[in-house]
Amino acid sequence: MSAEKPATGGRLTVFGGVLRDGLRALVIWAVALAAVCAMYVSFYPSMGGSGEMQTLIDQMPEALVQALGYEEVATAGGWLSSTVYGLLGPALLLVFAIGFGGRLIAGQEEDGSLELEYASPVTRDRVFLERLLALCVATVALVAVVTIACALLVVALDMEVGAEQLLAGSSGLFLLTLGYGTVALAVGAASGRRSLALGAAAGLAVLAFMFDALGPVIDAGWMTDISPFSWYMGGVPLINGFDLRGLALLALVPIVSAAGGLLLFRRRDLMV
Amino acid sequence: MNVAAADPGANDESMASVRPAAARRGAAGDPVIRTEGLVKDYGKVRALAGLDLEVQAGEVFGFLGPNGAGKSTTIRLLLDLLRPTAGRIEVLGRAPAAGSAGLRARIGYLPGELALTGRRTAGELLRYLARLRGGAGRERIEPLARRLGLDLGRPLRSLSKGNKQKVGVVQAFMHHPELLILDEPTSGLDPLLQREVLDLVLAARDRGATVFMSSHVLSEVEDVAGRVAIIRAGRVVDVDDVHTLRRHAGQRVELRFDGPVDVALFRQLPGVHDATVEGVTLTCLLSGEPDALLKAAAAHHVRRWSAQDRELEDLFLDFYRTPDDEEGRTAEPGDTGPAGGPGDSCTGARGDAARSDDPREAEDER
């Protein structure tokens, strides 16, 4: 019995388990996201592309246009920026990622279902990192659904958006979503409190969105400098393509929060 | 759930052999579990206040205490779910935090409150837990489930409390761990299944495993445990052989006669404490042999007779009594109060416990 070396879990077992548990929800989210994208993009010919939209924009106060990010809404790239990529996509994806991230450790610990996994021969690093990987993969999958849905419609509706622009937007969308999902995962891992994880991540996301919208209006450049949402959309990737500086800054959010979360998770008392 | 389907003959572990506890205890080698001055604070609340424990290889060790005494805290420290505030822990020769995953591979753990939720079936969860152990124990899921009468195809969230407990039992035992840490293992199970689980414990011990099981009920561990530690307010107050403990606990005896009897006749009998007569009924606490009491009672016409093993709760009351609230009881020489050594710590402090009448006992006649 004690002669043989005790076996510890195979690699990616935790990852597989988490993903399998979340698969059903993931599929539902994918269908919903595809539907929302399809709806909004297909409004373009009758709204953004019809010329009437530009007339409307011209009549609106400049500050409001700026706050809404509607400067380019009459172009195909601008339309995608203002709807799917600038508003609904991030909003829905953030709801998913923050919810998922908050449940992965904190939620499962609070409902007690993590206790057996904690007591199994898996290190805390793996409990955390394989969940982070699951969050990454789930986020990639949903961003891919958004991208593909948009790409199909761009082609079908003959919109003037290049593949590079679309990919640039999607890269930013992925990093933004992953960032706040990771904040939720990390705060949950550090505290074991799901409400704290959700509150912190959602609060920071809302703050980033507000800073991005308000900064130009009240002429506060520091707001857009520190807002991940500005890092994401500030370069208008759907018109201008990849903004490497913005993407690099965005990538820091998941990296820094994951590192901090893991360090605190290693030291913390579990299941208290 | 089909209890009858459990076939005791179907498994190699079903036959519990006679206990060679004394022979195993104190065997060569380091203790499997050792804690020294273990302290655990949750913020300002002190859950463990210097816990000293030593569990030897191959023994079934009972860890008894009421809810909130620190049993689950101790267990979670052993598994590295919690980190100690102060003091030392060693499990299988290693500190839990240093041993990490490799150490937990050698342990089977049954949580006290097992939360199982979600759409996953019992079988899916158990196979997942086996995968986390590199596949260890996978082939025993089916036989163990059959033995306990657990339907592996049912979703976890639809399982009753007893069935969830069975899932916990299967995952704790399936990989033949060297050390079993069981937090209230038979709670929520019907008597037949309690027996089945205790048989698993004995079989594990016979295989050479060490079993550390907590409970707040003495009767839950007394059939299988060799030694027992009693924990109270974060400290071990007594470590003793389970039979010695049972003897200390004694019995509560009630005799009803056909006429009034003189209490003085019974007060002086060996092993009889706290004798009182109310009308035609004598109640007393009995420790040791009942012979003298029976012979004294036989001089009268006995109408009814009941003797009830005192439960651990009563013992705890003895241990909890601090010198301040002992007024009214006659102090006995050598009684050192709650912190007294094994042997004398139970005697002398029984009066109040016995007087806190337990309705259960009145109905139990033997």
XYZ file of C-alpha atoms in Angstrom:
638
model
C 0.000 0.000 0.000
C 2.561 2.541 1.037
C 5.218 1.044 -1.192
C 3.929 2.453 -4.438
C 4.224 6.157 -5.049
C 0.902 7.815 -4.353
C -0.612 9.191 -7.508
C -1.494 12.809 -7.853
C -3.913 14.093 -10.427
C -3.103 14.195 -14.107
C -2.507 17.526 -15.776
C -5.542 19.510 -16.833
C -7.925 17.316 -14.851
C -9.203 20.349 -12.971
C -9.455 22.312 -16.201
C -11.463 19.529 -17.814
C -13.795 19.252 -14.850
C -14.446 22.983 -14.678
C -15.077 23.257 -18.394
C -17.385 20.278 -18.420
C -19.391 21.786 -15.582
C -19.663 25.093 -17.394
C -20.301 23.733 -20.858
C -24.055 24.017 -20.783
C -23.985 27.651 -19.703
C -21.276 28.349 -22.251
C -23.382 27.033 -25.119
C -26.350 29.140 -24.042
C -24.157 32.224 -23.863
C -22.719 31.505 -27.293
C -26.158 31.253 -28.875
C -27.365 34.412 -27.155
C -24.272 36.390 -28.134
C -24.494 35.280 -31.744
C -28.133 36.324 -31.852
C -27.454 39.755 -30.354
C -24.547 40.368 -32.723
C -26.588 39.330 -35.707
C -29.411 41.613 -34.708
C -27.298 44.679 -34.173
C -25.050 44.273 -37.165
C -28.005 43.735 -39.448
C -29.454 47.076 -38.374
C -26.527 48.767 -40.071
C -27.950 49.145 -43.582
C -31.109 50.779 -42.281
C -29.460 52.838 -39.530
C -25.774 53.639 -39.675
C -25.314 53.133 -43.393
C -28.443 54.948 -44.509
C -27.186 58.506 -44.227
C -30.052 59.488 -41.942
C -27.925 58.475 -38.979
C -25.248 60.964 -39.966
C -27.873 63.704 -40.185
C -29.042 62.800 -36.708
C -25.503 62.789 -35.330
C -24.844 66.191 -36.858
C -27.753 67.625 -34.892
C -26.639 66.195 -31.551
C -24.467 68.184 -29.131
C -20.829 67.410 -29.734
C -20.203 66.393 -26.131
C -22.973 63.821 -26.232
C -21.679 62.384 -29.474
C -18.268 62.184 -27.903
C -19.555 60.565 -24.745
C -21.459 57.997 -26.748
C -18.500 57.410 -29.054
C -20.724 58.054 -32.038
C -18.262 60.143 -34.090
C -17.842 57.402 -36.639
C -21.131 55.650 -36.239
C -22.147 56.199 -39.821
C -19.228 54.118 -41.127
C -19.246 50.323 -41.009
C -16.289 50.176 -38.621
C -17.784 52.916 -36.485
C -21.110 51.146 -36.358
C -19.508 47.948 -35.120
C -17.472 49.971 -32.605
C -20.529 51.707 -31.220
C -22.753 48.660 -31.023
C -21.307 45.160 -30.817
C -17.719 45.953 -29.910
C -18.214 49.131 -27.928
C -21.321 48.385 -25.941
C -23.231 45.144 -26.102
C -20.338 42.799 -26.702
C -18.253 43.968 -23.769
C -21.294 44.375 -21.528
C -22.550 40.847 -22.123
C -19.122 39.260 -22.157
C -18.173 41.025 -18.951
C -21.315 39.762 -17.266
C -20.344 36.262 -18.326
C -16.649 36.488 -17.455
C -17.123 38.194 -14.100
C -19.863 35.747 -13.156
C -17.780 32.780 -14.248
C -14.612 34.090 -12.601
C -16.434 34.772 -9.360
C -17.965 31.330 -9.267
C -14.824 29.395 -10.146
C -13.186 29.556 -6.758
C -15.169 31.799 -4.421
C -18.588 30.561 -5.497
C -17.633 26.902 -5.435
C -15.917 27.338 -2.105
C -18.925 29.082 -0.595
C -21.337 26.391 -1.697
C -18.908 23.787 -0.352
C -18.342 21.948 -3.611
C -14.610 22.730 -3.629
C -13.851 20.989 -0.349
C -13.203 17.574 -1.873
C -11.026 19.073 -4.576
C -9.039 21.034 -2.004
C -8.509 17.813 -0.067
C -7.413 15.900 -3.155
C -3.812 15.593 -4.314
C -3.850 18.761 -6.373
C -1.768 21.783 -5.450
C -3.385 25.130 -4.882
C -1.453 26.476 -7.846
C -3.166 23.972 -10.078
C -6.589 24.601 -8.561
C -6.099 28.259 -9.472
C -4.180 28.119 -12.744
C -6.298 25.433 -14.376
C -9.365 27.486 -13.530
C -7.704 30.540 -15.047
C -7.081 28.482 -18.153
C -10.729 27.447 -18.231
C -11.721 31.101 -17.982
C -9.348 31.917 -20.869
C -10.718 29.173 -23.064
C -14.338 30.046 -22.327
C -13.637 33.704 -23.084
C -11.803 32.869 -26.302
C -14.723 30.712 -27.376
C -17.315 33.410 -26.781
C -15.219 36.165 -28.394
C -14.745 33.829 -31.353
C -18.512 33.455 -31.610
C -18.894 37.247 -31.668
C -16.124 37.599 -34.233
C -17.478 34.925 -36.527
C -21.029 36.244 -36.285
C -19.814 39.742 -37.180
C -17.536 38.488 -39.957
C -20.350 36.545 -41.585
C -22.604 39.579 -41.532
C -19.878 41.923 -42.705
C -19.494 39.718 -45.733
C -23.213 39.179 -46.202
C -24.059 42.883 -45.915
C -20.998 43.934 -47.868
C -19.774 46.215 -45.061
C -16.422 47.891 -45.353
C -14.570 46.336 -42.452
C -11.325 44.462 -43.043
C -10.377 41.188 -41.424
C -7.494 42.909 -39.660
C -9.801 45.512 -38.125
C -12.183 42.835 -36.955
C -9.375 40.774 -35.424
C -7.895 43.863 -33.787
C -11.248 44.636 -32.177
C -11.713 41.043 -31.093
C -8.226 40.866 -29.562
C -9.014 43.870 -27.441
C -12.437 42.526 -26.551
C -10.855 39.242 -25.459
C -8.220 40.881 -23.271
C -10.729 43.275 -21.723
C -13.145 40.473 -20.893
C -10.437 38.142 -19.659
C -9.034 40.960 -17.531
C -12.191 41.546 -15.531
C -12.984 37.834 -15.391
C -9.526 37.322 -13.924
C -10.071 40.122 -11.425
C -13.210 38.301 -10.256
C -11.349 34.968 -10.112
C -8.400 36.512 -8.294
C -10.404 38.487 -5.741
C -12.491 35.366 -5.142
C -9.399 33.215 -4.754
C -7.827 35.721 -2.385
C -10.906 36.180 -0.247
C -13.163 33.175 -0.750
C -16.057 35.630 -0.994
C -18.080 35.552 -4.177
C -19.947 38.782 -3.532
C -16.657 40.585 -2.998
C -15.269 39.091 -6.216
C -18.288 40.136 -8.261
C -18.496 43.549 -6.653
C -14.838 44.371 -7.158
C -14.712 43.227 -10.780
C -18.038 44.768 -11.794
C -17.239 47.997 -9.968
C -13.886 48.332 -11.709
C -15.470 47.589 -15.075
C -18.155 50.225 -14.632
C -15.537 52.709 -13.481
C -13.443 51.992 -16.579
C -16.454 52.532 -18.808
C -17.364 55.788 -17.090
C -13.814 57.117 -17.240
C -13.664 56.315 -20.930
C -16.956 58.105 -21.597
C -16.400 61.093 -19.300
C -12.696 61.719 -19.820
C -12.989 63.415 -23.226
C -16.103 65.330 -22.201
C -14.675 66.945 -19.072
C -11.246 67.123 -20.606
C -9.655 64.812 -18.068
C -6.970 62.959 -19.959
C -5.918 60.954 -16.901
C -9.273 59.219 -16.949
C -8.738 57.725 -20.364
C -5.089 57.066 -19.521
C -6.042 54.666 -16.723
C -9.235 53.242 -18.153
C -8.861 49.764 -19.645
C -11.912 50.544 -21.709
C -9.987 53.407 -23.326
C -7.032 51.093 -23.880
C -9.456 48.842 -25.707
C -11.445 51.297 -27.832
C -9.324 54.460 -27.708
C -7.432 53.551 -30.875
C -10.701 52.632 -32.644
C -9.326 49.228 -33.730
C -12.292 48.523 -35.998
C -11.200 51.435 -38.167
C -7.499 51.736 -37.476
C -6.522 48.111 -36.850
C -4.225 46.829 -34.108
C -3.261 49.243 -31.338
C -0.332 47.404 -29.787
C 0.173 49.796 -26.909
C -3.470 49.489 -25.938
C -3.375 45.705 -26.186
C -0.198 45.518 -24.116
C -1.762 47.623 -21.379
C -4.913 45.494 -21.517
C -2.870 42.315 -21.173
C -1.430 43.617 -17.908
C -4.818 43.445 -16.202
C -5.214 39.639 -16.246
C -1.502 39.054 -15.670
C -1.202 41.322 -12.646
C -4.492 40.296 -11.077
C -3.806 36.584 -11.615
C -0.365 36.863 -10.027
C -1.724 38.755 -7.028
C -4.665 36.406 -6.642
C -2.485 33.321 -6.768
C -0.041 34.662 -4.174
C -2.854 35.376 -1.728
C -4.630 32.106 -2.531
C -1.511 30.136 -1.606
C -1.402 31.645 1.843
C -5.050 31.793 2.727
C -7.206 29.600 4.945
C -9.689 27.709 2.774
C -13.281 26.851 3.547
C -13.676 29.221 6.479
C -31.799 3.793 -2.491
C -31.754 0.096 -1.960
C -30.192 -0.895 1.281
C -30.887 -4.555 0.832
C -28.822 -4.619 -2.314
C -25.654 -4.173 -0.324
C -24.084 -7.580 -0.285
C -21.676 -7.945 2.569
C -20.158 -11.032 1.068
C -19.335 -9.385 -2.234
C -16.329 -7.550 -0.993
C -13.080 -8.509 0.558
C -13.451 -5.838 3.197
C -16.724 -6.903 4.659
C -15.452 -9.208 7.339
C -14.204 -7.280 10.294
C -11.791 -9.308 12.306
C -11.291 -9.220 16.015
C -9.597 -6.080 17.105
C -5.909 -6.377 17.855
C -5.821 -2.788 19.032
C -3.473 -3.190 21.933
C -0.998 -5.067 19.815
C -0.990 -2.363 17.172
C -0.851 0.611 19.395
C 2.556 1.945 20.173
C 4.053 -0.056 17.365
C 7.424 1.000 16.093
C 7.726 4.122 13.994
C 6.728 7.740 14.180
C 3.186 8.781 14.868
C 0.995 9.233 11.824
C -0.451 12.420 13.221
C 1.353 14.635 15.681
C 0.405 18.102 16.785
C 2.206 20.142 19.396
C 0.762 23.264 20.913
C -1.410 23.755 17.871
C -3.136 27.120 17.893
C -5.610 28.395 15.344
C -7.230 31.805 15.467
C -9.966 33.031 13.189
C -9.498 36.738 13.551
C -9.982 37.307 17.264
C -11.675 33.985 17.886
C -9.391 31.253 19.160
C -10.570 27.928 17.751
C -7.640 25.825 18.939
C -5.733 26.786 22.040
C -2.687 24.552 22.097
C -3.797 21.166 20.874
C -1.503 18.200 21.500
C -2.282 14.974 19.729
C -0.442 11.834 18.814
C -2.001 9.153 16.651
C 0.010 6.005 16.101
C 0.213 4.007 12.909
C -2.490 1.397 12.557
C -4.840 2.635 15.244
C -8.415 3.792 14.980
C -8.406 7.008 16.914
C -11.612 8.666 18.040
C -11.690 12.434 18.252
C -14.612 13.444 20.371
C -16.035 16.767 21.248
C -19.196 18.807 20.977
C -19.896 21.053 18.027
C -17.632 24.069 18.094
C -14.910 22.402 20.148
C -12.446 22.563 17.263
C -12.749 19.134 15.666
C -13.283 20.279 12.099
C -10.673 23.007 12.508
C -8.127 20.394 13.552
C -9.058 18.188 10.627
C -8.777 21.033 8.127
C -5.360 21.879 9.509
C -4.277 18.286 8.928
C -5.348 18.582 5.282
C -3.662 21.952 4.747
C -6.962 23.681 4.102
C -6.105 25.868 7.078
C -2.720 27.111 8.211
C -1.817 27.074 11.887
C -1.462 30.296 13.842
C 1.151 28.670 16.040
C 2.412 25.233 16.944
C 3.463 22.242 14.909
C 1.624 19.662 12.838
C 2.996 16.567 11.239
C 0.981 14.173 9.126
C 2.753 11.026 7.942
C 5.976 12.709 8.966
C 5.473 15.943 7.038
C 3.997 19.359 7.662
C 0.765 19.507 5.634
C 1.771 22.695 3.811
C 5.121 21.209 2.796
C 3.637 17.811 1.956
C 0.947 19.417 -0.196
C -0.515 17.293 -2.991
C 1.784 14.300 -2.498
C 0.756 14.070 1.133
C -2.950 14.405 0.374
C -2.630 11.543 -2.123
C -2.043 9.276 0.879
C -5.077 10.541 2.783
C -8.767 9.804 2.433
C -10.997 12.539 3.781
C -14.675 12.581 4.567
C -15.888 16.109 5.361
C -18.332 16.677 8.179
C -20.726 18.634 6.047
C -20.549 17.441 2.523
C -22.045 19.920 0.087
C -22.830 18.244 -3.206
C -24.700 20.303 -5.741
C -25.167 20.532 -9.463
C -26.300 18.436 -12.359
C -23.343 16.102 -12.253
C -24.196 12.569 -11.237
C -22.663 10.851 -8.253
C -20.683 8.630 -10.603
C -19.332 11.576 -12.581
C -18.161 13.313 -9.428
C -16.524 10.161 -8.086
C -14.747 9.489 -11.377
C -13.589 13.109 -11.434
C -12.207 12.759 -7.907
C -10.454 9.550 -8.958
C -8.905 11.407 -11.895
C -7.645 14.030 -9.458
C -5.896 11.114 -7.775
C -4.338 9.994 -11.019
C -6.992 7.308 -11.399
C -6.423 5.766 -7.968
C -9.541 4.092 -6.633
C -11.513 4.331 -9.847
C -12.149 0.599 -10.006
C -13.547 0.558 -6.486
C -16.267 3.139 -7.098
C -18.741 0.564 -8.409
C -18.252 -2.098 -5.718
C -18.321 0.428 -2.900
C -21.426 2.114 -4.297
C -23.128 -1.255 -4.632
C -22.182 -2.174 -1.115
C -23.632 1.052 0.292
C -26.641 1.015 -2.006
C -25.734 4.240 -3.798
C -27.181 4.898 -7.252
C -24.306 6.361 -9.257
C -26.572 7.622 -12.023
C -28.488 10.105 -9.899
C -27.665 13.832 -10.130
C -25.966 15.089 -6.996
C -28.550 17.748 -6.277
C -31.327 15.165 -6.132
C -29.565 13.021 -3.533
C -30.831 12.808 0.017
C -28.527 13.669 2.896
C -27.829 9.999 3.525
C -26.993 9.354 -0.113
C -24.670 12.347 -0.223
C -22.933 10.936 2.808
C -22.474 7.675 0.885
C -20.782 9.579 -1.948
C -18.454 11.019 0.661
C -17.736 7.599 2.111
C -16.954 6.105 -1.303
C -14.503 8.860 -2.250
C -12.765 8.679 1.126
C -12.183 4.927 1.002
C -11.837 4.191 -2.689
C -8.091 4.696 -3.098
C -7.034 2.636 -0.065
C -5.396 5.576 1.698
C -2.793 5.094 4.407
C -4.596 7.597 6.584
C -8.337 8.078 6.775
C -9.595 11.321 8.249
C -13.307 11.025 8.833
C -15.328 13.923 10.189
C -18.500 12.496 11.725
C -18.558 9.609 9.267
C -21.831 7.959 10.195
C -23.978 11.037 10.644
C -27.044 10.951 8.454
C -26.851 7.235 7.823
C -29.347 4.673 9.007
C -28.101 2.057 11.503
C -27.498 -0.587 8.844
C -25.283 1.741 6.861
C -23.566 3.023 9.974
C -22.540 -0.566 10.568
C -21.394 -0.853 6.964
C -19.206 2.230 7.302
C -17.763 1.047 10.595
C -16.940 -2.258 8.883
C -15.093 -0.299 6.221
C -13.159 1.437 8.979
C -12.207 -1.872 10.561
C -11.229 -3.336 7.208
C -9.036 -0.319 6.510
C -7.386 -0.753 9.889
C -6.816 -4.428 9.234
C -5.129 -3.444 6.006
C -2.745 -1.355 8.081
C -4.332 2.045 7.595
C -4.637 4.591 10.373
C -8.061 6.039 10.995
C -8.738 9.376 12.655
C -12.443 9.850 13.150
C -14.294 12.634 14.871
C -17.677 12.512 16.446
C -19.798 14.203 19.030
C -21.298 10.883 20.067
C -19.287 8.309 21.971
C -21.403 5.432 20.727
C -20.487 6.321 17.145
C -16.830 5.495 17.693
C -16.795 3.123 20.629
C -17.263 -0.021 18.562
C -14.230 0.631 16.394
C -11.918 3.072 18.114
C -9.021 1.997 20.279
C -8.065 5.259 21.863
C -10.145 8.374 22.108
C -9.223 11.998 22.655
C -11.747 14.370 24.068
C -11.474 17.914 22.871
C -13.063 20.835 24.565
C -12.712 24.512 23.708
C -9.719 23.894 21.476
C -7.752 21.672 23.828
C -7.462 17.955 24.383
C -8.756 17.357 27.884
C -8.419 13.589 27.971
C -6.926 10.765 25.959
C -8.028 7.350 26.973
C -8.850 3.863 25.900
C -12.412 3.858 24.656
C -13.472 1.136 27.091
C -12.039 3.033 30.040
C -13.960 6.043 28.889
C -17.120 4.026 28.629
C -16.574 2.714 32.138
C -16.134 6.233 33.382
C -19.285 7.285 31.670
C -21.182 4.554 33.475
C -24.886 3.942 33.337
C -27.915 5.712 34.585
C -30.047 3.215 36.421
C -33.669 3.520 37.406
C -35.428 1.021 39.606
C -39.106 1.105 40.532
C -40.207 -0.858 43.551
C -43.625 -1.803 44.779
C -43.165 0.329 47.895
C -40.969 3.061 49.314
C -37.313 2.182 49.889
C -34.649 3.773 52.032
C -32.158 5.627 49.924
C -29.439 5.081 52.513
C -29.410 1.394 51.642
C -28.196 2.209 48.135
C -26.014 5.255 48.727
C -23.241 3.250 50.264
C -23.009 0.581 47.560
C -19.775 0.364 45.566
C -20.037 1.998 42.138
C -23.280 3.790 42.963
C -23.337 7.575 42.871
C -25.964 10.217 43.259
C -28.649 7.829 44.431
C -32.012 9.506 44.975
C -35.408 8.110 45.806
C -38.594 9.751 44.719
C -41.650 7.890 45.903
C -41.044 4.305 44.864
C -38.414 5.077 42.245
C -34.687 4.958 42.784
C -32.347 6.631 40.294
C -28.598 6.520 40.448
C -25.433 6.499 38.436
C -23.616 3.247 38.223
C -19.997 2.743 37.318
C -18.262 -0.598 37.280
C -20.121 -3.821 37.981
C -23.825 -3.773 38.754
C -23.610 -6.765 41.087
C -23.884 -4.978 44.430
C -26.753 -2.814 43.273
C -28.658 -5.769 41.878
C -28.268 -7.753 45.074
C -29.392 -4.843 47.200
C -32.374 -4.269 44.946
C -33.295 -7.945 45.039
C -34.223 -7.585 48.705
C -37.271 -5.655 47.499
C -39.914 -6.298 44.907
C -38.639 -4.670 41.713
C -41.393 -3.571 39.322
C -39.396 -1.886 36.617
C -35.757 -1.744 35.710
C -33.850 0.410 33.233
C -30.155 1.013 32.676
C -28.999 3.443 30.069
C -25.412 3.946 28.960
C -24.515 7.535 29.573
C -23.667 9.308 26.400
C -20.717 11.457 25.650
C -22.816 14.556 26.144
C -22.961 13.685 29.824
C -19.234 13.116 29.917
C -18.737 16.487 28.284
C -20.826 18.061 30.966
C -18.392 16.584 33.451
C -15.471 17.995 31.553
C -17.059 21.372 31.060
C -17.777 21.949 34.629
C -15.462 24.606 35.860
C -14.787 24.805 39.589
C -17.105 27.811 39.873
C -20.279 26.052 38.951
C -19.716 22.998 41.008
C -21.390 24.224 44.143
C -23.778 21.728 45.606
C -21.792 18.693 44.743
C -19.737 16.935 47.325
C -16.113 17.187 46.433
C -14.297 13.926 46.338
C -10.713 13.519 47.333
C -8.417 13.300 44.345
C -10.832 15.037 42.055
C -8.772 17.532 40.155
C -11.583 18.955 38.104
C -11.792 19.226 34.353
C -8.095 19.332 33.742
C -7.448 16.234 35.795
C -5.587 13.336 34.343
C -7.228 10.409 32.687
C -8.866 8.225 35.220
C -9.945 10.666 37.806
C -11.293 13.393 35.631
C -14.612 11.733 35.112
C -15.488 10.825 38.634
C -16.987 13.054 41.188
C -18.505 15.573 38.882
C -21.483 13.608 37.779
C -24.293 14.828 39.915
C -25.569 17.688 37.842
C -25.236 15.847 34.617
C -27.365 13.060 35.923
C -29.986 15.421 37.207
C -30.428 17.092 33.841
C -33.112 14.632 32.982
C -33.088 13.095 29.582
C -36.515 12.019 28.346
C -34.972 9.379 26.105
C -33.814 7.384 29.062
C -37.226 7.038 30.627
C -38.484 5.095 27.667
C -35.532 2.842 27.315
C -36.108 -0.123 29.505
C -33.981 -3.172 29.516
